[in-house]
Amino acid sequence: MKKLLAVSLLIALLLCGCASNAPVEREIFAMDTVMTVRVWGDDSDVAAAVSEINRLDALLSVIYENSEVYALNRDGEAELSFDVFDLLVEAIEVSRRTDGAFDPTVYPFVELWGFTKDTQALPSQREIDAVLPLIGFEQVECDGDTVTLVNGGKIDLGGIAKGYTAQKVVELLQERGVETAFLNLGGNVQTLGSKPDGEAWVVGIADPENPSQAIACLRFTDSLALVTSGGYQRYFEENGVRFHHILDPKTGCPADSGLASVTVLAQDGAIADGLSTALFVMGIENATTLWRKSDDFEAVFITQDGAIFATEGAASLLTDCEFTVIER
Ligand code: AMP
Ligand code: MG
């Protein structure tokens, strides 16, 4: 029986200076993590944001028996409401562009390793091989709003749901006329607009060796989503070996790409979240190849030996550390 060590991602938010109007802030627990919603608006804006988070949590959870994802996994087929369908389509798009490094059908592996439970255990190769045919985003078939999992597999949107939720909350706040907000949904950070006092947003990247400390900071002034995937965030240990929660869908084992963490910066929260998981699986070389042919994200990589690499766009925001720039 192994104890799960869940280390929450450090987000060092330095809200210094005096804002012209003070933000309203609420901390909640949803999607199995602590979340902070900070809105330069009024109580009703924060309440709307919180209720949107809870609404999406209820639909997207792989664990809640009333969720649509749970029903799809249980029945192999389900008619999905707009958000679940929309997110599943986005998840499959991330799968395609990352050659399956991100794959929402990874859930049978997540279950096998026990990451949905309080206890984890090392599966045998035979158990992994038995599950392998269930994995593959090609087995998700859509007919209108009805989705079928053709091989009897199961989906898990946990690698992208928080980013999608942050994106939806930002859009909702914009519709309500809010110009400035800061969301930290369990390490998925998303900002809306510039701080009223003109100061930069400052978001720390956790040191994978010492996650309560920042190893670097990103400073920027406008809307941005920043999501970190790291092997230190959720793992168990057996005989001194660490087994983390980001699985390589091709092997069924924790990804071993030489990276300790990846932080993805993007305008869209779901893309940042899906890609952070995918790039962690792909490793720095394949991730760089993908970045060179994309124009919708930037990334900061921390290798297992502690070196920091940043794509050009991320490099221009990165401070308080030494790093190597990855050029186009
Ligand atoms: P994140 O923290 O965003 O990197 O997401 C990690 C979570 O996504 C895990 O706890 C699993 O629920 C799920 N997951 C693990 N590996 C993958 C993968 N290769 N593709 C998609 N989801 C994954
Ligand atoms: Mg992710």
GROMACS .gro file of C-alpha atoms and ligand atoms in nm:
model
  352
    1MET     CA    1   0.000   0.000   0.000
    2LYS     CA    2   0.152   0.323  -0.109
    3LYS     CA    3   0.078   0.665   0.014
    4LEU     CA    4  -0.001   0.918  -0.249
    5LEU     CA    5   0.205   1.228  -0.225
    6ALA     CA    6   0.028   1.515  -0.382
    7VAL     CA    7   0.229   1.830  -0.394
    8SER     CA    8   0.043   2.134  -0.507
    9LEU     CA    9   0.218   2.350  -0.758
   10LEU     CA   10   0.365   2.661  -0.614
   11ILE     CA   11   0.228   2.973  -0.762
   12ALA     CA   12   0.406   3.270  -0.619
   13LEU     CA   13   0.171   3.550  -0.700
   14LEU     CA   14   0.316   3.879  -0.599
   15LEU     CA   15   0.028   4.120  -0.585
   16CYS     CA   16   0.230   4.414  -0.472
   17GLY     CA   17   0.141   4.778  -0.512
   18CYS     CA   18  -0.199   4.928  -0.458
   19ALA     CA   19  -0.459   4.848  -0.715
   20SER     CA   20  -0.694   5.132  -0.797
   21ASN     CA   21  -0.982   4.904  -0.697
   22ALA     CA   22  -0.927   4.609  -0.466
   23PRO     CA   23  -1.004   4.262  -0.600
   24VAL     CA   24  -1.264   4.029  -0.454
   25GLU     CA   25  -1.116   3.687  -0.383
   26ARG     CA   26  -1.256   3.343  -0.303
   27GLU     CA   27  -1.073   3.017  -0.236
   28ILE     CA   28  -1.263   2.696  -0.313
   29PHE     CA   29  -1.199   2.325  -0.342
   30ALA     CA   30  -1.307   2.176  -0.673
   31MET     CA   31  -1.169   1.929  -0.929
   32ASP     CA   32  -0.976   1.767  -0.643
   33THR     CA   33  -0.765   2.075  -0.581
   34VAL     CA   34  -0.758   2.416  -0.416
   35MET     CA   35  -0.853   2.702  -0.643
   36THR     CA   36  -0.830   3.079  -0.610
   37VAL     CA   37  -1.054   3.317  -0.798
   38ARG     CA   38  -0.954   3.683  -0.777
   39VAL     CA   39  -1.170   3.930  -0.965
   40TRP     CA   40  -1.149   4.304  -0.996
   41GLY     CA   41  -1.525   4.326  -0.985
   42ASP     CA   42  -1.794   4.258  -0.727
   43ASP     CA   43  -1.913   3.962  -0.521
   44SER     CA   44  -2.160   3.854  -0.787
   45ASP     CA   45  -1.878   3.818  -1.042
   46VAL     CA   46  -1.685   3.590  -0.809
   47ALA     CA   47  -2.001   3.394  -0.730
   48ALA     CA   48  -2.066   3.346  -1.105
   49ALA     CA   49  -1.708   3.227  -1.155
   50VAL     CA   50  -1.734   2.979  -0.868
   51SER     CA   51  -2.064   2.844  -0.989
   52GLU     CA   52  -1.918   2.794  -1.341
   53ILE     CA   53  -1.628   2.597  -1.192
   54ASN     CA   54  -1.865   2.379  -0.992
   55ARG     CA   55  -2.091   2.327  -1.294
   56LEU     CA   56  -1.802   2.207  -1.510
   57ASP     CA   57  -1.658   1.994  -1.228
   58ALA     CA   58  -1.993   1.814  -1.198
   59LEU     CA   59  -1.997   1.742  -1.573
   60LEU     CA   60  -1.632   1.653  -1.632
   61SER     CA   61  -1.527   1.455  -1.326
   62VAL     CA   62  -1.420   1.101  -1.398
   63ILE     CA   63  -1.508   1.001  -1.041
   64TYR     CA   64  -1.848   1.157  -0.963
   65GLU     CA   65  -2.115   0.901  -1.045
   66ASN     CA   66  -2.349   1.170  -1.178
   67SER     CA   67  -2.102   1.319  -1.425
   68GLU     CA   68  -2.136   1.281  -1.801
   69VAL     CA   69  -1.780   1.148  -1.830
   70TYR     CA   70  -1.866   0.882  -1.572
   71ALA     CA   71  -2.178   0.784  -1.768
   72LEU     CA   72  -1.980   0.762  -2.093
   73ASN     CA   73  -1.718   0.538  -1.930
   74ARG     CA   74  -1.983   0.320  -1.767
   75ASP     CA   75  -2.207   0.276  -2.072
   76GLY     CA   76  -1.954   0.308  -2.356
   77GLU     CA   77  -2.188   0.555  -2.521
   78ALA     CA   78  -2.350   0.881  -2.412
   79GLU     CA   79  -2.516   1.189  -2.544
   80LEU     CA   80  -2.298   1.472  -2.425
   81SER     CA   81  -2.388   1.828  -2.339
   82PHE     CA   82  -2.210   2.113  -2.515
   83ASP     CA   83  -1.916   2.159  -2.278
   84VAL     CA   84  -1.823   1.793  -2.244
   85PHE     CA   85  -1.845   1.739  -2.619
   86ASP     CA   86  -1.654   2.061  -2.688
   87LEU     CA   87  -1.375   1.964  -2.448
   88LEU     CA   88  -1.354   1.608  -2.579
   89VAL     CA   89  -1.314   1.744  -2.933
   90GLU     CA   90  -1.041   1.981  -2.809
   91ALA     CA   91  -0.871   1.694  -2.625
   92ILE     CA   92  -0.869   1.481  -2.940
   93GLU     CA   93  -0.727   1.772  -3.138
   94VAL     CA   94  -0.440   1.796  -2.886
   95SER     CA   95  -0.394   1.418  -2.922
   96ARG     CA   96  -0.367   1.450  -3.298
   97ARG     CA   97  -0.116   1.729  -3.298
   98THR     CA   98   0.100   1.554  -3.034
   99ASP     CA   99   0.086   1.209  -3.200
  100GLY     CA  100  -0.104   1.070  -2.903
  101ALA     CA  101   0.137   1.193  -2.632
  102PHE     CA  102  -0.177   1.349  -2.483
  103ASP     CA  103  -0.460   1.100  -2.505
  104PRO     CA  104  -0.794   1.124  -2.320
  105THR     CA  105  -0.837   0.746  -2.354
  106VAL     CA  106  -0.545   0.693  -2.113
  107TYR     CA  107  -0.789   0.635  -1.825
  108PRO     CA  108  -0.756   0.252  -1.805
  109PHE     CA  109  -0.384   0.307  -1.736
  110VAL     CA  110  -0.461   0.579  -1.478
  111GLU     CA  111  -0.690   0.329  -1.302
  112LEU     CA  112  -0.435   0.047  -1.329
  113TRP     CA  113  -0.170   0.258  -1.154
  114GLY     CA  114  -0.430   0.359  -0.894
  115PHE     CA  115  -0.402   0.733  -0.945
  116THR     CA  116  -0.777   0.770  -0.898
  117LYS     CA  117  -0.760   0.600  -0.558
  118ASP     CA  118  -0.591   0.657  -0.224
  119THR     CA  119  -0.354   0.370  -0.284
  120GLN     CA  120  -0.127   0.301  -0.578
  121ALA     CA  121   0.052  -0.012  -0.687
  122LEU     CA  122   0.304  -0.105  -0.952
  123PRO     CA  123   0.120  -0.300  -1.223
  124SER     CA  124   0.281  -0.601  -1.391
  125GLN     CA  125   0.382  -0.588  -1.759
  126ARG     CA  126   0.108  -0.845  -1.823
  127GLU     CA  127  -0.153  -0.610  -1.675
  128ILE     CA  128  -0.020  -0.320  -1.883
  129ASP     CA  129  -0.026  -0.529  -2.202
  130ALA     CA  130  -0.387  -0.632  -2.132
  131VAL     CA  131  -0.496  -0.267  -2.112
  132LEU     CA  132  -0.298  -0.142  -2.412
  133PRO     CA  133  -0.565  -0.226  -2.677
  134LEU     CA  134  -0.812   0.002  -2.494
  135ILE     CA  135  -0.592   0.307  -2.548
  136GLY     CA  136  -0.608   0.533  -2.854
  137PHE     CA  137  -0.803   0.847  -2.933
  138GLU     CA  138  -0.911   0.692  -3.266
  139GLN     CA  139  -1.156   0.478  -3.071
  140VAL     CA  140  -1.364   0.783  -2.974
  141GLU     CA  141  -1.640   0.809  -3.234
  142CYS     CA  142  -1.880   1.101  -3.256
  143ASP     CA  143  -2.219   1.098  -3.422
  144GLY     CA  144  -2.388   1.429  -3.359
  145ASP     CA  145  -2.370   1.479  -2.982
  146THR     CA  146  -2.347   1.105  -2.917
  147VAL     CA  147  -2.003   0.970  -2.839
  148THR     CA  148  -1.909   0.603  -2.847
  149LEU     CA  149  -1.595   0.440  -2.709
  150VAL     CA  150  -1.561   0.160  -2.961
  151ASN     CA  151  -1.309  -0.066  -2.785
  152GLY     CA  152  -1.472  -0.049  -2.445
  153GLY     CA  153  -1.213   0.202  -2.328
  154LYS     CA  154  -1.259   0.493  -2.089
  155ILE     CA  155  -1.175   0.860  -2.109
  156ASP     CA  156  -1.016   1.097  -1.860
  157LEU     CA  157  -1.022   1.470  -1.925
  158GLY     CA  158  -0.820   1.542  -1.608
  159GLY     CA  159  -0.518   1.650  -1.813
  160ILE     CA  160  -0.709   1.934  -1.977
  161ALA     CA  161  -1.027   2.004  -1.772
  162LYS     CA  162  -0.881   2.267  -1.539
  163GLY     CA  163  -0.739   2.465  -1.829
  164TYR     CA  164  -1.070   2.444  -2.014
  165THR     CA  165  -1.252   2.555  -1.700
  166ALA     CA  166  -1.019   2.853  -1.652
  167GLN     CA  167  -1.082   2.952  -2.013
  168LYS     CA  168  -1.459   2.928  -1.969
  169VAL     CA  169  -1.448   3.132  -1.647
  170VAL     CA  170  -1.243   3.405  -1.813
  171GLU     CA  171  -1.494   3.417  -2.102
  172LEU     CA  172  -1.784   3.435  -1.857
  173LEU     CA  173  -1.619   3.719  -1.664
  174GLN     CA  174  -1.555   3.907  -1.988
  175GLU     CA  175  -1.921   3.872  -2.080
  176ARG     CA  176  -2.005   4.023  -1.741
  177GLY     CA  177  -1.788   4.324  -1.822
  178VAL     CA  178  -1.498   4.229  -1.594
  179GLU     CA  179  -1.167   4.358  -1.729
  180THR     CA  180  -0.922   4.210  -1.479
  181ALA     CA  181  -0.906   3.873  -1.307
  182PHE     CA  182  -0.654   3.619  -1.185
  183LEU     CA  183  -0.740   3.249  -1.158
  184ASN     CA  184  -0.528   2.979  -1.005
  185LEU     CA  185  -0.713   2.651  -1.053
  186GLY     CA  186  -0.476   2.416  -0.873
  187GLY     CA  187  -0.170   2.540  -1.058
  188ASN     CA  188  -0.350   2.625  -1.382
  189VAL     CA  189  -0.308   3.001  -1.386
  190GLN     CA  190  -0.501   3.228  -1.616
  191THR     CA  191  -0.508   3.606  -1.614
  192LEU     CA  192  -0.760   3.838  -1.772
  193GLY     CA  193  -0.634   4.183  -1.869
  194SER     CA  194  -0.377   4.398  -1.694
  195LYS     CA  195  -0.358   4.479  -1.327
  196PRO     CA  196  -0.525   4.815  -1.259
  197ASP     CA  197  -0.209   4.949  -1.094
  198GLY     CA  198  -0.007   4.878  -1.410
  199GLU     CA  199   0.221   4.632  -1.229
  200ALA     CA  200   0.314   4.305  -1.399
  201TRP     CA  201   0.155   3.976  -1.312
  202VAL     CA  202   0.430   3.765  -1.156
  203VAL     CA  203   0.386   3.387  -1.156
  204GLY     CA  204   0.648   3.157  -1.010
  205ILE     CA  205   0.749   2.825  -1.162
  206ALA     CA  206   0.796   2.567  -0.889
  207ASP     CA  207   1.137   2.411  -0.838
  208PRO     CA  208   1.070   2.041  -0.915
  209GLU     CA  209   1.326   1.945  -0.646
  210ASN     CA  210   1.165   2.171  -0.387
  211PRO     CA  211   0.814   2.253  -0.506
  212SER     CA  212   0.738   2.503  -0.229
  213GLN     CA  213   1.010   2.728  -0.377
  214ALA     CA  214   1.007   2.909  -0.709
  215ILE     CA  215   1.296   2.832  -0.943
  216ALA     CA  216   1.202   3.110  -1.186
  217CYS     CA  217   0.935   3.374  -1.247
  218LEU     CA  218   0.730   3.478  -1.546
  219ARG     CA  219   0.640   3.846  -1.567
  220PHE     CA  220   0.381   3.979  -1.809
  221THR     CA  221   0.110   4.240  -1.818
  222ASP     CA  222  -0.186   4.100  -2.011
  223SER     CA  223  -0.418   3.800  -2.054
  224LEU     CA  224  -0.235   3.467  -2.051
  225ALA     CA  225  -0.282   3.104  -1.947
  226LEU     CA  226   0.014   2.931  -1.781
  227VAL     CA  227  -0.001   2.562  -1.696
  228THR     CA  228   0.271   2.343  -1.549
  229SER     CA  229   0.284   1.965  -1.568
  230GLY     CA  230   0.545   1.805  -1.347
  231GLY     CA  231   0.639   1.464  -1.218
  232TYR     CA  232   0.663   1.612  -0.868
  233GLN     CA  233   0.294   1.708  -0.857
  234ARG     CA  234   0.146   1.365  -0.789
  235TYR     CA  235   0.338   1.044  -0.739
  236PHE     CA  236   0.407   0.744  -0.520
  237GLU     CA  237   0.732   0.571  -0.436
  238GLU     CA  238   0.822   0.206  -0.427
  239ASN     CA  239   1.166   0.084  -0.324
  240GLY     CA  240   1.294   0.438  -0.351
  241VAL     CA  241   1.174   0.476  -0.711
  242ARG     CA  242   0.925   0.749  -0.791
  243PHE     CA  243   0.627   0.677  -1.016
  244HIS     CA  244   0.439   0.989  -1.121
  245HIS     CA  245   0.092   1.045  -1.267
  246ILE     CA  246   0.171   1.157  -1.622
  247LEU     CA  247   0.160   0.839  -1.825
  248ASP     CA  248   0.300   0.769  -2.167
  249PRO     CA  249  -0.001   0.625  -2.356
  250LYS     CA  250   0.236   0.419  -2.572
  251THR     CA  251   0.400   0.234  -2.282
  252GLY     CA  252   0.138   0.258  -2.008
  253CYS     CA  253   0.410   0.378  -1.770
  254PRO     CA  254   0.499   0.716  -1.621
  255ALA     CA  255   0.657   0.923  -1.897
  256ASP     CA  256   1.034   0.917  -1.876
  257SER     CA  257   1.137   1.187  -2.120
  258GLY     CA  258   1.413   1.351  -1.916
  259LEU     CA  259   1.189   1.637  -1.806
  260ALA     CA  260   1.102   1.732  -1.450
  261SER     CA  261   0.839   1.986  -1.557
  262VAL     CA  262   0.698   2.179  -1.849
  263THR     CA  263   0.518   2.513  -1.825
  264VAL     CA  264   0.310   2.606  -2.127
  265LEU     CA  265   0.200   2.964  -2.199
  266ALA     CA  266  -0.090   3.015  -2.436
  267GLN     CA  267  -0.384   3.246  -2.497
  268ASP     CA  268  -0.623   2.951  -2.456
  269GLY     CA  269  -0.638   2.773  -2.120
  270ALA     CA  270  -0.736   2.432  -2.257
  271ILE     CA  271  -0.451   2.436  -2.509
  272ALA     CA  272  -0.203   2.532  -2.237
  273ASP     CA  273  -0.327   2.249  -2.014
  274GLY     CA  274  -0.346   1.976  -2.280
  275LEU     CA  275  -0.009   2.070  -2.424
  276SER     CA  276   0.169   2.087  -2.089
  277THR     CA  277   0.079   1.724  -2.027
  278ALA     CA  278   0.170   1.628  -2.385
  279LEU     CA  279   0.506   1.808  -2.393
  280PHE     CA  280   0.603   1.644  -2.065
  281VAL     CA  281   0.545   1.305  -2.231
  282MET     CA  282   0.717   1.405  -2.557
  283GLY     CA  283   1.043   1.535  -2.409
  284ILE     CA  284   1.226   1.850  -2.507
  285GLU     CA  285   1.334   1.749  -2.858
  286ASN     CA  286   0.993   1.644  -2.989
  287ALA     CA  287   0.830   1.928  -2.798
  288THR     CA  288   1.063   2.177  -2.967
  289THR     CA  289   0.978   2.031  -3.308
  290LEU     CA  290   0.608   2.080  -3.233
  291TRP     CA  291   0.669   2.437  -3.109
  292ARG     CA  292   0.859   2.525  -3.428
  293LYS     CA  293   0.560   2.436  -3.641
  294SER     CA  294   0.302   2.598  -3.407
  295ASP     CA  295   0.214   2.956  -3.330
  296ASP     CA  296  -0.022   2.919  -3.037
  297PHE     CA  297   0.206   2.840  -2.741
  298GLU     CA  298   0.542   2.898  -2.574
  299ALA     CA  299   0.708   2.677  -2.314
  300VAL     CA  300   0.959   2.657  -2.031
  301PHE     CA  301   1.122   2.318  -1.979
  302ILE     CA  302   1.304   2.206  -1.665
  303THR     CA  303   1.510   1.893  -1.720
  304GLN     CA  304   1.563   1.624  -1.461
  305ASP     CA  305   1.914   1.759  -1.403
  306GLY     CA  306   1.777   2.105  -1.328
  307ALA     CA  307   1.859   2.293  -1.651
  308ILE     CA  308   1.600   2.545  -1.775
  309PHE     CA  309   1.517   2.594  -2.143
  310ALA     CA  310   1.269   2.850  -2.277
  311THR     CA  311   1.123   2.901  -2.622
  312GLU     CA  312   1.182   3.254  -2.755
  313GLY     CA  313   0.842   3.391  -2.655
  314ALA     CA  314   0.864   3.248  -2.304
  315ALA     CA  315   1.226   3.361  -2.269
  316SER     CA  316   1.120   3.724  -2.302
  317LEU     CA  317   0.901   3.685  -1.991
  318LEU     CA  318   1.132   3.466  -1.782
  319THR     CA  319   1.325   3.619  -1.490
  320ASP     CA  320   1.513   3.522  -1.173
  321CYS     CA  321   1.695   3.223  -1.326
  322GLU     CA  322   1.960   3.118  -1.574
  323PHE     CA  323   1.828   2.954  -1.886
  324THR     CA  324   1.897   2.860  -2.247
  325VAL     CA  325   1.680   3.008  -2.521
  326ILE     CA  326   1.530   2.770  -2.777
  327GLU     CA  327   1.528   2.952  -3.109
  328ARG     CA  328   1.280   2.909  -3.396
  329AMP     P1  329  -0.172   1.741  -1.589
  329AMP     O1  330  -0.150   1.760  -1.443
  329AMP     O2  331  -0.253   1.846  -1.655
  329AMP     O3  332  -0.044   1.713  -1.663
  329AMP     O4  333  -0.264   1.613  -1.607
  329AMP     C1  334  -0.231   1.491  -1.548
  329AMP     C2  335  -0.355   1.407  -1.539
  329AMP     O5  336  -0.402   1.378  -1.671
  329AMP     C3  337  -0.330   1.272  -1.474
  329AMP     O6  338  -0.356   1.278  -1.336
  329AMP     C4  339  -0.427   1.181  -1.547
  329AMP     O7  340  -0.557   1.194  -1.492
  329AMP     C5  341  -0.429   1.239  -1.686
  329AMP     N1  342  -0.322   1.188  -1.773
  329AMP     C6  343  -0.208   1.123  -1.741
  329AMP     N2  344  -0.132   1.098  -1.849
  329AMP     C7  345  -0.201   1.151  -1.954
  329AMP     C8  346  -0.177   1.155  -2.096
  329AMP     N3  347  -0.064   1.108  -2.151
  329AMP     N4  348  -0.272   1.213  -2.173
  329AMP     C9  349  -0.385   1.265  -2.120
  329AMP     N5  350  -0.413   1.264  -1.989
  329AMP    C10  351  -0.322   1.207  -1.907
  330MG      MG  352  -0.249   1.922  -1.850
   0.00000   0.00000   0.00000
